[in-house]
Amino acid sequence: MKVVGITGGIGSGKTTACQIFEELGVPVYFADVRAKELMALEPLKTKIIQAFGKKAYNGNELDRKYLAKQVFASREKLSVLNGLVHPAVADDFEEWLEQNKKTKYVLKEAAILFESGAYQDVDITVLVVAPEDLRLQRVMQRDGSTKEEVLQRMKNQWTQERKVKLADHIINNDGIQLLIPQVLELHKKFSSQ
């Protein structure tokens, strides 16, 4: 079984591309979604409280806005959070892989696949790209964020140009090129390898 890592900058449409792969029957591990779920569970919850204080949670709920303000304003704090969350996600992913081992290939969706170095642990990388202005517009509409908030989050990710150099395959989600044919082409390629 091959592990295909799929990523893209915020607002690129990587989740939409993954949903198309899912419709084709490909198991997709959404690392960012799973990370949020794991942050609500022990032992990760206790570690986050130790690092960021009790304000990181409202009762049993992770206070995402509080945590986002902490980590997106400080690379050091972001590094601390990633150092807690990434090992937990890596262990969880290994368990998930075991459950899906009879599949020809699986997708691991991760926003910071390249930044975290996780791309070295997958067989193939796919990068979803889109123009920055379109990405900004998508995130502002999706999250209700301000332009400044989105730009701050973008600053914590590598540039698209830097990621392109490491990607094995590119999906262009610029709103002009059709997304489904690009995904179908990659699915055909990955299924035959």
Coordinates of C-alpha atoms in Angstrom, one line a residue:
M1 CA 0.0 0.0 0.0
K2 CA 1.2 3.5 -0.9
V3 CA 0.8 6.5 1.4
V4 CA 0.0 9.7 -0.6
G5 CA 0.5 12.9 1.4
I6 CA -1.7 15.7 0.2
T7 CA -1.3 19.3 1.3
G8 CA -1.8 22.9 0.3
G9 CA -1.8 26.3 1.8
I10 CA -4.8 27.5 3.8
G11 CA -7.7 28.1 1.4
S12 CA -6.1 26.1 -1.4
G13 CA -9.0 23.5 -1.5
K14 CA -7.1 20.5 -0.3
T15 CA -10.1 19.3 1.7
T16 CA -12.3 19.5 -1.4
A17 CA -9.7 17.5 -3.4
C18 CA -9.7 14.9 -0.6
Q19 CA -13.4 14.6 -0.6
I20 CA -13.3 13.8 -4.4
F21 CA -10.7 11.0 -3.6
E22 CA -13.0 9.8 -0.8
E23 CA -15.9 9.6 -3.4
L24 CA -13.6 7.3 -5.4
G25 CA -13.3 5.0 -2.4
V26 CA -9.9 6.1 -1.2
P27 CA -9.4 6.2 2.5
V28 CA -8.4 9.7 3.7
Y29 CA -6.8 10.5 7.0
F30 CA -7.5 14.1 7.8
A31 CA -4.6 14.9 10.1
D32 CA -5.8 18.4 11.1
V33 CA -9.3 17.2 12.0
R34 CA -7.9 14.2 13.9
A35 CA -5.4 16.5 15.7
K36 CA -8.3 18.6 17.0
E37 CA -10.1 15.4 18.2
L38 CA -7.0 14.2 19.9
M39 CA -6.5 17.6 21.6
A40 CA -9.8 17.0 23.4
L41 CA -8.6 13.7 24.8
E42 CA -6.0 12.6 27.4
P43 CA -3.0 12.6 27.6
L44 CA -2.7 15.4 25.0
K45 CA -5.2 17.7 26.8
T46 CA -3.2 17.7 30.0
K47 CA 0.0 18.4 28.1
I48 CA -1.6 21.4 26.3
I49 CA -2.9 22.8 29.6
Q50 CA 0.6 22.5 31.1
A51 CA 2.1 24.4 28.1
F52 CA -0.6 27.0 27.6
G53 CA -2.6 27.3 30.8
K54 CA -6.1 26.4 31.8
K55 CA -7.5 29.1 29.4
A56 CA -6.7 26.7 26.5
Y57 CA -9.9 24.9 27.4
N58 CA -13.4 26.0 28.3
G59 CA -14.4 23.0 30.5
N60 CA -13.7 20.0 28.3
E61 CA -13.8 22.1 25.0
L62 CA -10.5 23.3 23.4
D63 CA -10.7 27.1 23.1
R64 CA -9.5 27.3 19.5
K65 CA -9.6 31.1 19.4
Y66 CA -7.4 31.4 22.5
L67 CA -5.0 28.8 21.3
A68 CA -4.9 30.3 17.8
K69 CA -4.1 33.7 19.2
Q70 CA -1.2 32.2 21.2
V71 CA 0.4 30.2 18.5
F72 CA -0.1 32.3 15.4
A73 CA 1.5 35.3 17.1
S74 CA 4.6 33.3 18.2
R75 CA 6.6 30.8 16.2
E76 CA 8.0 29.5 19.5
K77 CA 4.6 28.8 20.9
L78 CA 3.5 27.2 17.6
S79 CA 6.6 25.0 17.8
V80 CA 5.6 23.9 21.3
L81 CA 2.1 23.0 20.2
N82 CA 3.3 21.2 17.2
G83 CA 5.8 19.3 19.4
L84 CA 2.9 18.0 21.5
V85 CA 0.4 17.4 18.7
H86 CA 2.5 15.9 15.9
P87 CA 3.7 12.8 17.9
A88 CA 0.1 12.1 19.0
V89 CA -1.2 12.4 15.4
A90 CA 1.7 10.2 14.1
D91 CA 0.8 7.4 16.5
D92 CA -2.9 7.7 15.6
F93 CA -2.1 7.6 11.9
E94 CA -0.1 4.4 12.3
E95 CA -3.1 2.8 14.0
W96 CA -5.4 4.1 11.1
L97 CA -2.9 2.7 8.5
E98 CA -3.2 -0.7 10.1
Q99 CA -7.0 -0.6 9.7
N100 CA -6.7 0.3 6.0
K101 CA -3.8 -1.9 5.0
K102 CA -5.7 -3.8 2.3
T103 CA -6.2 -0.7 0.2
K104 CA -4.1 0.1 -2.9
Y105 CA -3.3 3.5 -1.6
V106 CA -4.4 6.0 1.1
L107 CA -4.3 9.7 1.4
K108 CA -2.9 11.6 4.4
E109 CA -4.2 15.2 4.4
A110 CA -2.1 17.6 6.4
A111 CA -1.8 21.4 6.2
I112 CA 1.8 21.4 7.1
L113 CA 3.0 18.2 5.5
F114 CA 6.2 19.9 4.2
E115 CA 6.8 22.2 7.2
S116 CA 6.6 19.4 9.7
G117 CA 8.9 17.1 7.7
A118 CA 6.0 14.5 7.5
Y119 CA 6.4 14.5 3.7
Q120 CA 9.5 12.3 4.2
D121 CA 7.3 9.6 5.7
V122 CA 4.9 9.3 2.7
D123 CA 5.6 7.6 -0.7
I124 CA 4.1 10.4 -2.9
T125 CA 3.3 14.0 -2.3
V126 CA 0.4 16.0 -3.9
L127 CA 0.2 19.8 -3.5
V128 CA -3.1 21.7 -4.1
V129 CA -2.3 25.2 -5.3
A130 CA -4.4 28.3 -5.8
P131 CA -3.7 32.1 -6.2
E132 CA -3.2 33.9 -2.9
D133 CA -6.1 36.3 -3.5
L134 CA -8.5 33.4 -4.1
R135 CA -7.2 31.6 -1.0
L136 CA -7.7 34.7 1.1
Q137 CA -11.2 35.1 -0.2
R138 CA -12.1 31.5 0.5
V139 CA -10.8 31.5 4.1
M140 CA -12.5 34.8 4.9
Q141 CA -15.8 33.5 3.7
R142 CA -15.4 30.1 5.3
D143 CA -14.2 31.2 8.7
G144 CA -15.5 34.7 9.0
S145 CA -11.9 35.8 9.5
T146 CA -10.5 39.2 8.7
K147 CA -7.9 39.6 5.9
E148 CA -5.2 40.3 8.6
E149 CA -6.1 37.1 10.5
V150 CA -5.8 35.0 7.4
L151 CA -2.5 36.7 6.3
Q152 CA -1.1 36.0 9.8
R153 CA -2.0 32.3 9.4
M154 CA -0.5 32.2 5.9
K155 CA 2.8 33.6 7.3
N156 CA 3.1 30.5 9.5
Q157 CA 3.0 28.2 6.4
W158 CA 5.6 27.9 3.8
T159 CA 5.1 29.7 0.5
Q160 CA 3.4 27.9 -2.3
E161 CA 6.5 28.3 -4.4
R162 CA 8.7 26.6 -1.7
K163 CA 6.2 23.6 -1.5
V164 CA 6.0 23.2 -5.3
K165 CA 9.7 22.3 -5.3
L166 CA 9.0 19.3 -3.0
A167 CA 5.7 18.1 -4.5
D168 CA 5.6 15.1 -6.8
H169 CA 2.2 16.2 -8.2
I170 CA 0.3 19.4 -8.4
I171 CA -3.5 20.0 -8.4
N172 CA -4.4 23.5 -9.6
N173 CA -7.5 24.7 -7.9
D174 CA -7.5 28.2 -9.4
G175 CA -11.3 28.2 -10.1
I176 CA -10.5 27.9 -13.9
Q177 CA -9.1 24.4 -14.3
L178 CA -11.5 21.7 -13.4
L179 CA -10.7 19.9 -10.2
I180 CA -12.4 16.5 -10.8
P181 CA -10.4 15.6 -13.9
Q182 CA -7.1 16.4 -12.2
V183 CA -8.1 14.1 -9.2
L184 CA -9.3 11.4 -11.5
E185 CA -6.0 11.4 -13.4
L186 CA -4.0 11.1 -10.2
H187 CA -6.3 8.4 -8.9
K188 CA -5.8 6.3 -12.1
K189 CA -2.0 6.8 -11.7
F190 CA -1.9 5.9 -8.0
S191 CA -4.2 2.9 -8.5
S192 CA -2.0 1.4 -11.2
Q193 CA 1.3 1.8 -9.3

